[in-house]
Amino acid sequence: MTAIVELKNATKVITNGFDEEKIILNDVSLEIFEHDFITILGGNGAGKSTLFNTIAGTLPLTSGNIRIMGEDVTNFSPEKRAKYLSRVFQDPKMGTAPRMTVAENLLIAKFRGEKRGLLLEGFQAIGKSSRLPLKRLEMVLKNIWTLLLSFFQVDNVRP
């Protein structure tokens, strides 16, 4: 069984600019599998946020690697990693929409990292020609309908 998230020898060292180094994560290795329930505990400065920031890609590792769903994402940007994970920040002002619930923010995050070219392609085609073939227009509208239904998680509805 492939781990959903895997860290191998993950190390994060920070410097303060005066040749002083502090090791935040020291050779951390862990595997998280589907249906695992994990709690990360530790006092202030223990490295909990650093662990999450390295997994999310907002903080690069000094050494080691991170795999998500079997793919090495160690050098991926946070935007590329968004294909695999969603995140809700502790500070609601840093989230997608501070007035929305956690569930609503996660629903918006569900489509982060996905290409949305089909919708744009359809509207560009409509703008370029006054007579878009009927079959093509029908396909574009069905795709828009499908995207809307999936966004709102509606099942068993036909256009």
mmCIF file of C-alpha atoms in Angstrom:
data_model
loop_
_atom_site.group_PDB
_atom_site.id
_atom_site.type_symbol
_atom_site.label_atom_id
_atom_site.label_comp_id
_atom_site.label_asym_id
_atom_site.label_seq_id
_atom_site.Cartn_x
_atom_site.Cartn_y
_atom_site.Cartn_z
ATOM 1 C CA MET A 1 0.000 0.000 0.000
ATOM 2 C CA THR A 2 1.359 3.429 -0.971
ATOM 3 C CA ALA A 3 1.538 6.067 1.723
ATOM 4 C CA ILE A 4 -0.570 9.182 1.130
ATOM 5 C CA VAL A 5 2.174 11.352 2.650
ATOM 6 C CA GLU A 6 5.717 10.185 3.244
ATOM 7 C CA LEU A 7 8.671 12.086 4.664
ATOM 8 C CA LYS A 8 12.152 10.563 4.469
ATOM 9 C CA ASN A 9 14.954 12.065 6.542
ATOM 10 C CA ALA A 10 13.288 15.493 6.451
ATOM 11 C CA THR A 11 15.515 18.153 7.971
ATOM 12 C CA LYS A 12 14.917 21.886 8.233
ATOM 13 C CA VAL A 13 17.704 24.125 9.487
ATOM 14 C CA ILE A 14 17.327 27.887 9.844
ATOM 15 C CA THR A 15 20.015 30.501 10.337
ATOM 16 C CA ASN A 16 19.634 33.874 11.984
ATOM 17 C CA GLY A 17 22.233 35.672 9.859
ATOM 18 C CA PHE A 18 24.956 35.498 12.552
ATOM 19 C CA ASP A 19 26.214 32.022 11.665
ATOM 20 C CA GLU A 20 23.889 30.500 14.260
ATOM 21 C CA GLU A 21 21.850 27.536 13.093
ATOM 22 C CA LYS A 22 18.798 26.001 14.675
ATOM 23 C CA ILE A 23 17.550 22.579 13.647
ATOM 24 C CA ILE A 24 13.743 22.662 13.535
ATOM 25 C CA LEU A 25 13.128 19.246 11.954
ATOM 26 C CA ASN A 26 15.886 16.726 12.546
ATOM 27 C CA ASP A 27 15.884 13.709 10.222
ATOM 28 C CA VAL A 28 12.101 13.181 10.472
ATOM 29 C CA SER A 29 10.685 10.145 8.683
ATOM 30 C CA LEU A 30 7.007 9.250 8.701
ATOM 31 C CA GLU A 31 4.360 7.571 6.588
ATOM 32 C CA ILE A 32 0.673 8.452 6.587
ATOM 33 C CA PHE A 33 -1.749 5.960 5.082
ATOM 34 C CA GLU A 34 -5.395 6.255 4.123
ATOM 35 C CA HIS A 35 -7.700 6.191 7.177
ATOM 36 C CA ASP A 36 -4.835 7.013 9.588
ATOM 37 C CA PHE A 37 -5.800 9.379 12.380
ATOM 38 C CA ILE A 38 -2.777 11.381 13.448
ATOM 39 C CA THR A 39 -2.285 14.003 16.125
ATOM 40 C CA ILE A 40 0.794 16.223 16.125
ATOM 41 C CA LEU A 41 1.573 17.412 19.657
ATOM 42 C CA GLY A 42 4.264 19.738 20.929
ATOM 43 C CA GLY A 43 4.881 22.959 22.759
ATOM 44 C CA ASN A 44 5.626 26.336 21.205
ATOM 45 C CA GLY A 45 8.611 26.108 18.887
ATOM 46 C CA ALA A 46 8.530 22.304 18.701
ATOM 47 C CA GLY A 47 8.226 22.292 14.882
ATOM 48 C CA LYS A 48 4.536 21.497 14.314
ATOM 49 C CA SER A 49 3.937 24.423 11.944
ATOM 50 C CA THR A 50 7.297 23.838 10.266
ATOM 51 C CA LEU A 51 6.270 20.242 9.575
ATOM 52 C CA PHE A 52 3.003 21.348 7.946
ATOM 53 C CA ASN A 53 4.704 24.173 6.023
ATOM 54 C CA THR A 54 7.301 21.793 4.571
ATOM 55 C CA ILE A 55 4.612 19.313 3.513
ATOM 56 C CA ALA A 56 2.570 22.142 1.930
ATOM 57 C CA GLY A 57 5.666 23.513 0.182
ATOM 58 C CA THR A 58 5.651 26.981 1.741
ATOM 59 C CA LEU A 59 8.931 26.173 3.492
ATOM 60 C CA PRO A 60 11.619 24.167 1.659
ATOM 61 C CA LEU A 61 13.472 21.330 3.364
ATOM 62 C CA THR A 62 17.182 21.665 3.984
ATOM 63 C CA SER A 63 17.544 17.954 3.196
ATOM 64 C CA GLY A 64 15.378 14.873 2.805
ATOM 65 C CA ASN A 65 12.330 14.387 0.619
ATOM 66 C CA ILE A 66 8.547 14.418 0.624
ATOM 67 C CA ARG A 67 6.276 12.172 -1.381
ATOM 68 C CA ILE A 68 2.538 12.660 -1.761
ATOM 69 C CA MET A 69 0.544 9.803 -3.294
ATOM 70 C CA GLY A 70 3.851 8.209 -4.329
ATOM 71 C CA GLU A 71 5.116 11.246 -6.240
ATOM 72 C CA ASP A 72 8.220 13.105 -5.094
ATOM 73 C CA VAL A 73 7.033 16.678 -4.456
ATOM 74 C CA THR A 74 10.108 17.865 -2.563
ATOM 75 C CA ASN A 75 10.885 20.563 -5.120
ATOM 76 C CA PHE A 76 7.284 21.348 -6.115
ATOM 77 C CA SER A 77 5.904 24.821 -5.440
ATOM 78 C CA PRO A 78 2.904 25.159 -3.108
ATOM 79 C CA GLU A 79 0.759 25.722 -6.228
ATOM 80 C CA LYS A 80 1.847 22.404 -7.762
ATOM 81 C CA ARG A 81 1.247 20.601 -4.467
ATOM 82 C CA ALA A 82 -2.300 22.008 -4.334
ATOM 83 C CA LYS A 83 -3.235 19.190 -6.715
ATOM 84 C CA TYR A 84 -2.731 16.794 -3.794
ATOM 85 C CA LEU A 85 -3.763 18.643 -0.661
ATOM 86 C CA SER A 86 -5.960 21.360 0.772
ATOM 87 C CA ARG A 87 -5.096 23.523 3.693
ATOM 88 C CA VAL A 88 -6.975 25.662 6.168
ATOM 89 C CA PHE A 89 -4.796 28.066 8.125
ATOM 90 C CA GLN A 90 -4.973 28.564 11.866
ATOM 91 C CA ASP A 91 -5.353 32.303 11.227
ATOM 92 C CA PRO A 92 -8.654 32.724 9.315
ATOM 93 C CA LYS A 93 -7.377 35.926 7.666
ATOM 94 C CA MET A 94 -4.831 33.801 5.780
ATOM 95 C CA GLY A 95 -7.456 31.428 4.380
ATOM 96 C CA THR A 96 -9.257 31.591 1.071
ATOM 97 C CA ALA A 97 -12.304 33.411 2.444
ATOM 98 C CA PRO A 98 -12.352 34.376 6.138
ATOM 99 C CA ARG A 99 -16.169 34.712 6.289
ATOM 100 C CA MET A 100 -16.718 31.180 5.027
ATOM 101 C CA THR A 101 -16.749 28.003 7.113
ATOM 102 C CA VAL A 102 -13.859 25.537 7.118
ATOM 103 C CA ALA A 103 -15.952 23.164 4.973
ATOM 104 C CA GLU A 104 -16.707 25.917 2.443
ATOM 105 C CA ASN A 105 -13.015 26.861 2.228
ATOM 106 C CA LEU A 106 -12.072 23.229 1.642
ATOM 107 C CA LEU A 107 -14.715 22.936 -1.084
ATOM 108 C CA ILE A 108 -13.172 25.912 -2.895
ATOM 109 C CA ALA A 109 -9.718 24.400 -2.442
ATOM 110 C CA LYS A 110 -10.913 21.133 -4.009
ATOM 111 C CA PHE A 111 -10.308 22.524 -7.516
ATOM 112 C CA ARG A 112 -7.018 24.338 -6.825
ATOM 113 C CA GLY A 113 -4.273 23.202 -9.133
ATOM 114 C CA GLU A 114 -6.660 21.907 -11.794
ATOM 115 C CA LYS A 115 -6.639 23.352 -15.274
ATOM 116 C CA ARG A 116 -9.736 25.269 -16.188
ATOM 117 C CA GLY A 117 -8.916 25.629 -19.878
ATOM 118 C CA LEU A 118 -12.083 23.952 -21.154
ATOM 119 C CA LEU A 119 -14.322 26.721 -19.896
ATOM 120 C CA LEU A 120 -11.991 29.447 -21.149
ATOM 121 C CA GLU A 121 -11.589 27.663 -24.472
ATOM 122 C CA GLY A 122 -15.356 27.599 -24.928
ATOM 123 C CA PHE A 123 -15.785 31.312 -24.282
ATOM 124 C CA GLN A 124 -12.827 32.205 -26.511
ATOM 125 C CA ALA A 125 -14.374 30.154 -29.305
ATOM 126 C CA ILE A 126 -17.718 31.921 -28.863
ATOM 127 C CA GLY A 127 -15.984 35.308 -29.006
ATOM 128 C CA LYS A 128 -13.996 34.492 -32.169
ATOM 129 C CA SER A 129 -16.876 33.461 -34.347
ATOM 130 C CA SER A 130 -20.466 34.475 -34.403
ATOM 131 C CA ARG A 131 -21.520 30.987 -35.543
ATOM 132 C CA LEU A 132 -20.083 28.279 -33.352
ATOM 133 C CA PRO A 133 -21.173 24.841 -34.602
ATOM 134 C CA LEU A 134 -24.152 23.622 -32.598
ATOM 135 C CA LYS A 135 -22.436 20.382 -31.491
ATOM 136 C CA ARG A 136 -19.432 22.305 -30.185
ATOM 137 C CA LEU A 137 -21.635 24.781 -28.317
ATOM 138 C CA GLU A 138 -23.621 21.916 -26.815
ATOM 139 C CA MET A 139 -20.368 20.261 -25.652
ATOM 140 C CA VAL A 140 -19.123 23.509 -24.074
ATOM 141 C CA LEU A 141 -22.415 24.049 -22.241
ATOM 142 C CA LYS A 142 -22.470 20.439 -20.979
ATOM 143 C CA ASN A 143 -18.924 20.853 -19.669
ATOM 144 C CA ILE A 144 -19.868 24.090 -17.903
ATOM 145 C CA TRP A 145 -22.879 22.302 -16.387
ATOM 146 C CA THR A 146 -20.692 19.390 -15.237
ATOM 147 C CA LEU A 147 -18.179 21.745 -13.626
ATOM 148 C CA LEU A 148 -20.939 23.594 -11.782
ATOM 149 C CA LEU A 149 -22.505 20.355 -10.548
ATOM 150 C CA SER A 150 -19.170 18.991 -9.348
ATOM 151 C CA PHE A 151 -18.330 22.282 -7.635
ATOM 152 C CA PHE A 152 -21.562 22.185 -5.676
ATOM 153 C CA GLN A 153 -21.310 18.381 -5.281
ATOM 154 C CA VAL A 154 -24.716 17.689 -6.811
ATOM 155 C CA ASP A 155 -25.326 14.148 -8.067
ATOM 156 C CA ASN A 156 -27.911 12.562 -10.371
ATOM 157 C CA VAL A 157 -28.988 15.782 -12.099
ATOM 158 C CA ARG A 158 -29.133 15.993 -15.881
ATOM 159 C CA PRO A 159 -28.786 19.174 -17.937
#
